[in-house]
Amino acid sequence: MRKKGILITGAAGEIGDSLIRGLMDDGESSIVTLDLKPLAQEYKGKTTHIQGDLMDHALLSRLVSEYEIGTIFHLAALLSTRAEFTPEMAHQVNVEGTLGLLKLASEQSEWRGEPVLFMFPSSIAAYGMPNLQVKAQFSRVREWEWNYPTTMYGCNKLYCEMLGIYFSQHYRQLAAERPITLDFRGLRFPGLVSAFTLPSGGTSDYGPEMLHAAAKGEPYACFVREDTCIPFMAMPDAVKSLRMLARAPAANLTRRVYNVTSFSLSAAEFRDQVCQYFPDARITFKPDIKRQGIVDSWPAGLNDNDARRDWGWKPDFDLERAFGEYLVPNITNRYRSE
Ligand code: AKB
């Protein structure tokens, strides 16, 4: 008899850390985590952790021989800046890794006679604004607008959304009898800011890096211009949206991929927020022209009306609450005790 479980890939990353906590708060006791790295000490013994590679097919086969996986949170990915240095490897991890998992989830769905829920975090990187004038004009993009990514990571995310929809709706469409297949649901996230972890390899990282540096009393040179504007969200809201969409009745969903967002602000406004709480912060601006180009291609804001209408999405943390009630108290506490 196989054990039932929820699978989280990329579990040792930023979203994984908070998602595990959230699922445990929900009373979820059978969590299988997969990552190249070990999990944080605090989760030892609380999940079944497999330290290994998503691309290792033998490992995935062993996994499904032991576990009946009903839900997958597929978080593993190489982020936008890192992916530009190794685009082929990013394609392998971000696309081929996802394809392998989609196949596994389809087979499992057929085997169980019930769709496996496949949760996929996508990104503002799936958008590509052609220039700053258009970016200013379309300040709250809808899901179907400006889907012209300029990064390997963005291309990978957009294509994997398409693959997920394909597997949900058209996989084996010419077979005599259409099999039961997976239930794919994706979220396009803005830049995420966590009080407990620092991102690595992304291009929205200047926000969290600025804040964590200030809390540590270190200087920070921001790699984008002061007027650069993109949307952000506090990590607990990202986890909340994943959990809400996972629980939403299928009949309510009018799309398979939804925008979610919380607040948009410029890098200068981000700096001002940080300085409000850390008046001694030493933040300067030293734009890196190449990374700047990536952030300029991302929209200044997302329109998340469909998520609000279909499954009641609403962030808990607006800008003031994100800094005042979540980020600053937890970050201060964290570095005080280090
Ligand atoms: C990145 O910067 O690559 C990510 C993202 C916006 O998806 N944080």
CSV table of C-alpha atoms and ligand atoms in Angstrom, one decimal:
chain,number,residue,atom,x,y,z
A,1,MET,CA,0.0,0.0,0.0
A,2,ARG,CA,1.5,3.4,-1.0
A,3,LYS,CA,1.4,6.3,1.5
A,4,LYS,CA,-0.6,9.4,0.5
A,5,GLY,CA,1.4,12.6,0.2
A,6,ILE,CA,1.8,16.1,-1.1
A,7,LEU,CA,5.0,16.7,-3.1
A,8,ILE,CA,6.9,20.0,-3.0
A,9,THR,CA,9.8,20.3,-5.4
A,10,GLY,CA,12.4,23.1,-4.8
A,11,ALA,CA,11.3,22.8,-1.2
A,12,ALA,CA,14.5,24.3,0.2
A,13,GLY,CA,14.0,27.5,-1.7
A,14,GLU,CA,12.3,30.8,-0.7
A,15,ILE,CA,8.6,29.9,-1.4
A,16,GLY,CA,9.2,26.3,-0.2
A,17,ASP,CA,10.3,27.4,3.2
A,18,SER,CA,7.0,29.3,3.8
A,19,LEU,CA,4.8,26.9,2.0
A,20,ILE,CA,5.9,24.0,4.2
A,21,ARG,CA,5.1,26.0,7.3
A,22,GLY,CA,1.7,27.0,5.8
A,23,LEU,CA,0.8,23.4,5.0
A,24,MET,CA,1.8,22.2,8.4
A,25,ASP,CA,-0.4,24.9,9.9
A,26,ASP,CA,-3.2,23.4,7.8
A,27,GLY,CA,-2.6,20.1,9.6
A,28,GLU,CA,-1.0,18.5,6.6
A,29,SER,CA,1.1,15.7,7.9
A,30,SER,CA,2.3,13.8,4.9
A,31,ILE,CA,4.6,16.2,3.0
A,32,VAL,CA,7.3,14.8,0.7
A,33,THR,CA,9.9,17.5,-0.1
A,34,LEU,CA,12.4,17.3,-2.9
A,35,ASP,CA,15.4,19.5,-3.4
A,36,LEU,CA,19.1,19.4,-4.4
A,37,LYS,CA,19.8,20.9,-1.0
A,38,PRO,CA,18.9,19.7,2.5
A,39,LEU,CA,15.9,21.3,4.2
A,40,ALA,CA,16.3,23.9,7.0
A,41,GLN,CA,17.0,22.3,10.4
A,42,GLU,CA,13.6,23.3,11.8
A,43,TYR,CA,11.8,20.9,9.3
A,44,LYS,CA,13.9,17.9,10.1
A,45,GLY,CA,11.6,14.9,10.7
A,46,LYS,CA,8.5,17.0,9.8
A,47,THR,CA,8.6,16.1,6.1
A,48,THR,CA,10.0,13.2,4.2
A,49,HIS,CA,12.9,14.9,2.5
A,50,ILE,CA,14.5,13.5,-0.6
A,51,GLN,CA,17.7,15.2,-1.4
A,52,GLY,CA,18.1,14.7,-5.1
A,53,ASP,CA,17.6,15.9,-8.6
A,54,LEU,CA,14.2,16.5,-10.3
A,55,MET,CA,15.8,15.3,-13.5
A,56,ASP,CA,16.7,11.9,-12.1
A,57,HIS,CA,13.9,9.7,-13.6
A,58,ALA,CA,14.9,6.7,-11.4
A,59,LEU,CA,14.4,8.9,-8.3
A,60,LEU,CA,10.9,10.0,-9.5
A,61,SER,CA,9.9,6.4,-10.3
A,62,ARG,CA,11.0,5.3,-6.8
A,63,LEU,CA,9.0,8.2,-5.3
A,64,VAL,CA,5.8,7.2,-7.0
A,65,SER,CA,6.3,3.6,-6.1
A,66,GLU,CA,6.3,4.6,-2.4
A,67,TYR,CA,3.8,7.5,-2.4
A,68,GLU,CA,0.4,8.2,-3.9
A,69,ILE,CA,0.9,11.9,-4.7
A,70,GLY,CA,-2.4,13.8,-4.9
A,71,THR,CA,-1.0,17.3,-5.1
A,72,ILE,CA,2.3,18.7,-6.4
A,73,PHE,CA,3.6,22.2,-5.7
A,74,HIS,CA,6.3,22.4,-8.4
A,75,LEU,CA,8.5,25.2,-7.1
A,76,ALA,CA,11.9,24.2,-8.5
A,77,ALA,CA,13.3,26.7,-11.0
A,78,LEU,CA,16.4,28.7,-12.0
A,79,LEU,CA,15.4,32.3,-11.6
A,80,SER,CA,15.8,35.1,-14.2
A,81,THR,CA,19.3,36.4,-13.7
A,82,ARG,CA,20.9,33.0,-13.1
A,83,ALA,CA,19.1,31.6,-16.1
A,84,GLU,CA,20.7,34.2,-18.4
A,85,PHE,CA,24.2,32.9,-17.5
A,86,THR,CA,23.3,29.3,-18.2
A,87,PRO,CA,20.3,29.4,-20.6
A,88,GLU,CA,20.5,25.7,-21.7
A,89,MET,CA,20.7,24.5,-18.2
A,90,ALA,CA,17.8,26.8,-17.2
A,91,HIS,CA,15.8,25.3,-20.0
A,92,GLN,CA,16.6,21.8,-18.8
A,93,VAL,CA,15.6,22.5,-15.2
A,94,ASN,CA,12.7,24.8,-15.9
A,95,VAL,CA,11.1,23.2,-18.9
A,96,GLU,CA,12.3,19.6,-19.1
A,97,GLY,CA,12.0,19.2,-15.3
A,98,THR,CA,8.4,20.5,-15.5
A,99,LEU,CA,7.6,18.3,-18.5
A,100,GLY,CA,8.8,15.2,-16.6
A,101,LEU,CA,6.7,16.1,-13.6
A,102,LEU,CA,3.6,16.8,-15.7
A,103,LYS,CA,4.0,13.4,-17.3
A,104,LEU,CA,4.4,11.7,-13.9
A,105,ALA,CA,1.3,13.6,-12.6
A,106,SER,CA,-0.7,12.5,-15.7
A,107,GLU,CA,0.2,8.9,-15.2
A,108,GLN,CA,-0.6,9.1,-11.5
A,109,SER,CA,-4.0,10.7,-12.3
A,110,GLU,CA,-4.9,7.9,-14.6
A,111,TRP,CA,-3.7,5.3,-12.2
A,112,ARG,CA,-5.7,6.9,-9.3
A,113,GLY,CA,-8.8,7.6,-11.4
A,114,GLU,CA,-8.7,11.1,-10.1
A,115,PRO,CA,-6.8,14.2,-11.2
A,116,VAL,CA,-3.5,15.1,-9.5
A,117,LEU,CA,-3.5,18.8,-8.6
A,118,PHE,CA,-0.5,20.4,-10.1
A,119,MET,CA,0.3,23.9,-8.6
A,120,PHE,CA,2.7,26.0,-10.6
A,121,PRO,CA,4.2,29.4,-9.6
A,122,SER,CA,4.7,31.5,-12.7
A,123,SER,CA,6.0,35.0,-12.8
A,124,ILE,CA,5.8,38.6,-14.0
A,125,ALA,CA,8.7,37.5,-16.1
A,126,ALA,CA,6.2,35.9,-18.5
A,127,TYR,CA,5.4,39.4,-19.6
A,128,GLY,CA,7.6,41.6,-21.9
A,129,MET,CA,6.9,45.3,-22.2
A,130,PRO,CA,8.5,46.6,-25.3
A,131,ASN,CA,9.5,50.0,-23.9
A,132,LEU,CA,9.0,52.3,-20.9
A,133,GLN,CA,6.2,54.3,-22.6
A,134,VAL,CA,4.1,51.1,-23.1
A,135,LYS,CA,5.0,50.0,-19.6
A,136,ALA,CA,3.7,53.3,-18.2
A,137,GLN,CA,0.6,53.1,-20.4
A,138,PHE,CA,-0.3,49.5,-19.5
A,139,SER,CA,0.2,49.8,-15.7
A,140,ARG,CA,-2.0,46.9,-14.7
A,141,VAL,CA,-1.6,44.1,-17.3
A,142,ARG,CA,-4.1,41.4,-17.8
A,143,GLU,CA,-3.1,37.7,-18.1
A,144,TRP,CA,-3.3,37.6,-21.9
A,145,GLU,CA,-1.6,40.9,-22.6
A,146,TRP,CA,2.1,41.4,-23.5
A,147,ASN,CA,3.1,37.8,-23.3
A,148,TYR,CA,6.4,38.4,-25.0
A,149,PRO,CA,9.1,37.5,-22.4
A,150,THR,CA,12.6,38.6,-23.0
A,151,THR,CA,14.4,36.2,-20.6
A,152,MET,CA,15.0,32.5,-20.8
A,153,TYR,CA,13.3,32.2,-17.4
A,154,GLY,CA,10.2,34.1,-18.6
A,155,CYS,CA,10.0,32.0,-21.8
A,156,ASN,CA,10.3,28.9,-19.7
A,157,LYS,CA,7.5,30.0,-17.4
A,158,LEU,CA,5.1,31.0,-20.2
A,159,TYR,CA,5.8,27.8,-22.1
A,160,CYS,CA,5.3,25.7,-19.0
A,161,GLU,CA,2.0,27.4,-18.3
A,162,MET,CA,1.0,26.3,-21.8
A,163,LEU,CA,2.2,22.8,-21.2
A,164,GLY,CA,0.2,22.6,-18.0
A,165,ILE,CA,-2.9,23.7,-19.8
A,166,TYR,CA,-2.2,21.2,-22.6
A,167,PHE,CA,-1.8,18.3,-20.1
A,168,SER,CA,-5.0,19.3,-18.3
A,169,GLN,CA,-7.2,19.8,-21.4
A,170,HIS,CA,-5.8,18.2,-24.4
A,171,TYR,CA,-3.3,15.4,-23.5
A,172,ARG,CA,-3.9,12.3,-25.5
A,173,GLN,CA,-6.8,14.1,-27.3
A,174,LEU,CA,-6.7,11.5,-30.1
A,175,ALA,CA,-6.9,8.4,-27.9
A,176,ALA,CA,-10.0,6.3,-28.2
A,177,GLU,CA,-11.0,7.3,-24.7
A,178,ARG,CA,-9.5,10.5,-23.1
A,179,PRO,CA,-7.7,9.5,-19.9
A,180,ILE,CA,-8.3,11.2,-16.5
A,181,THR,CA,-5.5,13.7,-16.4
A,182,LEU,CA,-4.1,16.3,-14.1
A,183,ASP,CA,-5.6,19.6,-12.8
A,184,PHE,CA,-3.1,22.3,-13.6
A,185,ARG,CA,-3.3,25.7,-11.7
A,186,GLY,CA,-0.8,28.5,-12.0
A,187,LEU,CA,-0.1,31.8,-10.4
A,188,ARG,CA,1.8,34.7,-11.9
A,189,PHE,CA,3.7,36.1,-9.0
A,190,PRO,CA,5.2,39.6,-8.7
A,191,GLY,CA,8.6,40.0,-6.9
A,192,LEU,CA,8.3,38.2,-3.5
A,193,VAL,CA,9.7,39.5,-0.3
A,194,SER,CA,10.4,37.3,2.6
A,195,ALA,CA,11.5,38.2,6.2
A,196,PHE,CA,13.1,34.8,6.7
A,197,THR,CA,15.0,34.1,3.5
A,198,LEU,CA,16.9,36.0,0.8
A,199,PRO,CA,16.3,35.3,-2.8
A,200,SER,CA,19.2,34.2,-5.1
A,201,GLY,CA,19.5,34.5,-8.8
A,202,GLY,CA,16.5,36.6,-9.4
A,203,THR,CA,16.2,40.1,-10.8
A,204,SER,CA,13.5,41.4,-8.5
A,205,ASP,CA,16.0,40.7,-5.7
A,206,TYR,CA,17.0,44.3,-5.3
A,207,GLY,CA,13.9,44.9,-3.1
A,208,PRO,CA,14.6,42.2,-0.5
A,209,GLU,CA,18.3,42.7,-0.7
A,210,MET,CA,17.9,46.4,0.1
A,211,LEU,CA,15.8,45.6,3.2
A,212,HIS,CA,17.9,42.8,4.5
A,213,ALA,CA,21.1,44.8,4.1
A,214,ALA,CA,19.6,47.7,6.0
A,215,ALA,CA,18.5,45.4,8.8
A,216,LYS,CA,22.1,44.0,9.0
A,217,GLY,CA,23.6,47.5,9.0
A,218,GLU,CA,25.3,46.8,5.7
A,219,PRO,CA,25.5,49.3,2.8
A,220,TYR,CA,23.6,48.4,-0.4
A,221,ALA,CA,24.0,49.5,-4.0
A,222,CYS,CA,20.8,48.9,-5.8
A,223,PHE,CA,21.3,47.6,-9.3
A,224,VAL,CA,18.3,49.4,-10.9
A,225,ARG,CA,17.4,53.0,-11.4
A,226,GLU,CA,15.3,54.9,-8.7
A,227,ASP,CA,12.3,55.2,-11.0
A,228,THR,CA,12.1,51.4,-11.8
A,229,CYS,CA,8.6,50.2,-10.8
A,230,ILE,CA,7.4,46.6,-10.5
A,231,PRO,CA,4.8,44.9,-8.3
A,232,PHE,CA,5.8,43.1,-5.1
A,233,MET,CA,4.1,40.8,-2.6
A,234,ALA,CA,5.0,39.7,1.0
A,235,MET,CA,5.8,35.9,1.1
A,236,PRO,CA,2.8,35.0,3.4
A,237,ASP,CA,0.5,36.3,0.7
A,238,ALA,CA,2.2,34.2,-1.9
A,239,VAL,CA,1.7,31.1,0.2
A,240,LYS,CA,-1.9,32.2,0.9
A,241,SER,CA,-2.6,32.5,-2.8
A,242,LEU,CA,-1.2,29.1,-3.5
A,243,ARG,CA,-3.3,27.5,-0.8
A,244,MET,CA,-6.4,29.4,-1.8
A,245,LEU,CA,-6.1,28.4,-5.5
A,246,ALA,CA,-5.3,24.8,-4.6
A,247,ARG,CA,-8.6,24.6,-2.6
A,248,ALA,CA,-10.8,26.6,-5.0
A,249,PRO,CA,-13.6,24.5,-6.5
A,250,ALA,CA,-12.8,23.7,-10.2
A,251,ALA,CA,-16.2,24.9,-11.3
A,252,ASN,CA,-15.4,28.4,-10.1
A,253,LEU,CA,-12.2,28.7,-12.2
A,254,THR,CA,-12.5,30.5,-15.5
A,255,ARG,CA,-8.7,30.3,-16.2
A,256,ARG,CA,-5.9,28.0,-15.4
A,257,VAL,CA,-3.3,30.7,-14.8
A,258,TYR,CA,-4.1,33.8,-12.6
A,259,ASN,CA,-2.3,37.1,-11.9
A,260,VAL,CA,-2.0,37.8,-8.2
A,261,THR,CA,-0.4,41.0,-6.7
A,262,SER,CA,-0.3,43.2,-3.7
A,263,PHE,CA,1.5,46.6,-4.1
A,264,SER,CA,3.6,48.3,-6.8
A,265,LEU,CA,6.3,50.8,-6.0
A,266,SER,CA,9.5,52.2,-7.5
A,267,ALA,CA,12.9,51.4,-6.3
A,268,ALA,CA,13.2,54.9,-4.7
A,269,GLU,CA,9.9,54.3,-2.9
A,270,PHE,CA,11.2,50.9,-1.7
A,271,ARG,CA,14.3,52.7,-0.4
A,272,ASP,CA,12.0,55.3,1.4
A,273,GLN,CA,10.1,52.5,3.1
A,274,VAL,CA,13.3,50.9,4.2
A,275,CYS,CA,14.7,54.2,5.5
A,276,GLN,CA,11.5,54.9,7.5
A,277,TYR,CA,12.2,51.8,9.6
A,278,PHE,CA,16.0,51.8,9.4
A,279,PRO,CA,17.0,55.5,9.3
A,280,ASP,CA,20.7,54.7,9.2
A,281,ALA,CA,20.3,52.5,6.0
A,282,ARG,CA,23.1,53.3,3.5
A,283,ILE,CA,21.3,52.7,0.1
A,284,THR,CA,22.8,54.0,-3.1
A,285,PHE,CA,21.8,53.4,-6.8
A,286,LYS,CA,24.3,51.9,-9.2
A,287,PRO,CA,22.2,50.6,-12.1
A,288,ASP,CA,23.5,47.5,-13.9
A,289,ILE,CA,22.4,48.2,-17.5
A,290,LYS,CA,21.7,44.6,-18.3
A,291,ARG,CA,19.7,43.7,-15.3
A,292,GLN,CA,17.9,47.0,-15.6
A,293,GLY,CA,16.8,45.9,-19.1
A,294,ILE,CA,15.2,42.8,-17.6
A,295,VAL,CA,13.3,44.7,-14.9
A,296,ASP,CA,12.2,47.4,-17.5
A,297,SER,CA,10.6,44.6,-19.5
A,298,TRP,CA,8.4,43.6,-16.6
A,299,PRO,CA,5.1,45.3,-16.0
A,300,ALA,CA,4.7,48.0,-13.3
A,301,GLY,CA,1.6,46.3,-12.0
A,302,LEU,CA,-0.7,43.3,-12.5
A,303,ASN,CA,-4.5,43.2,-12.8
A,304,ASP,CA,-5.7,40.4,-10.6
A,305,ASN,CA,-9.4,40.9,-10.9
A,306,ASP,CA,-10.0,37.4,-12.2
A,307,ALA,CA,-8.4,35.8,-9.1
A,308,ARG,CA,-10.5,38.1,-6.9
A,309,ARG,CA,-13.7,37.3,-8.7
A,310,ASP,CA,-13.2,33.5,-9.2
A,311,TRP,CA,-11.7,32.4,-5.8
A,312,GLY,CA,-11.9,35.4,-3.5
A,313,TRP,CA,-8.2,36.4,-3.7
A,314,LYS,CA,-7.2,39.4,-1.6
A,315,PRO,CA,-3.8,40.0,-0.1
A,316,ASP,CA,-3.5,40.4,3.6
A,317,PHE,CA,-0.5,42.7,3.4
A,318,ASP,CA,-0.6,46.0,1.6
A,319,LEU,CA,2.5,48.1,1.5
A,320,GLU,CA,2.2,49.5,5.0
A,321,ARG,CA,1.2,46.2,6.7
A,322,ALA,CA,3.9,44.3,4.7
A,323,PHE,CA,6.7,46.5,6.1
A,324,GLY,CA,5.2,47.4,9.5
A,325,GLU,CA,3.7,44.1,10.6
A,326,TYR,CA,5.5,41.4,8.7
A,327,LEU,CA,8.9,42.3,7.2
A,328,VAL,CA,10.4,44.8,9.6
A,329,PRO,CA,9.5,43.0,13.0
A,330,ASN,CA,10.6,39.6,11.7
A,331,ILE,CA,13.8,40.8,10.0
A,332,THR,CA,14.8,42.8,13.0
A,333,ASN,CA,14.3,39.9,15.2
A,334,ARG,CA,16.2,37.6,12.9
A,335,TYR,CA,19.3,39.7,12.7
A,336,ARG,CA,19.2,40.6,16.4
A,337,SER,CA,19.4,36.9,17.3
A,338,GLU,CA,22.2,36.1,14.8
B,1,AKB,C1,13.1,36.7,-10.5
B,1,AKB,O1,13.5,37.9,-10.2
B,1,AKB,O2,13.6,36.0,-11.4
B,1,AKB,C2,11.9,36.2,-9.8
B,1,AKB,C3,10.6,36.5,-10.5
B,1,AKB,C4,10.2,37.9,-10.7
B,1,AKB,O3,10.0,35.6,-10.9
B,1,AKB,N1,11.8,36.8,-8.5
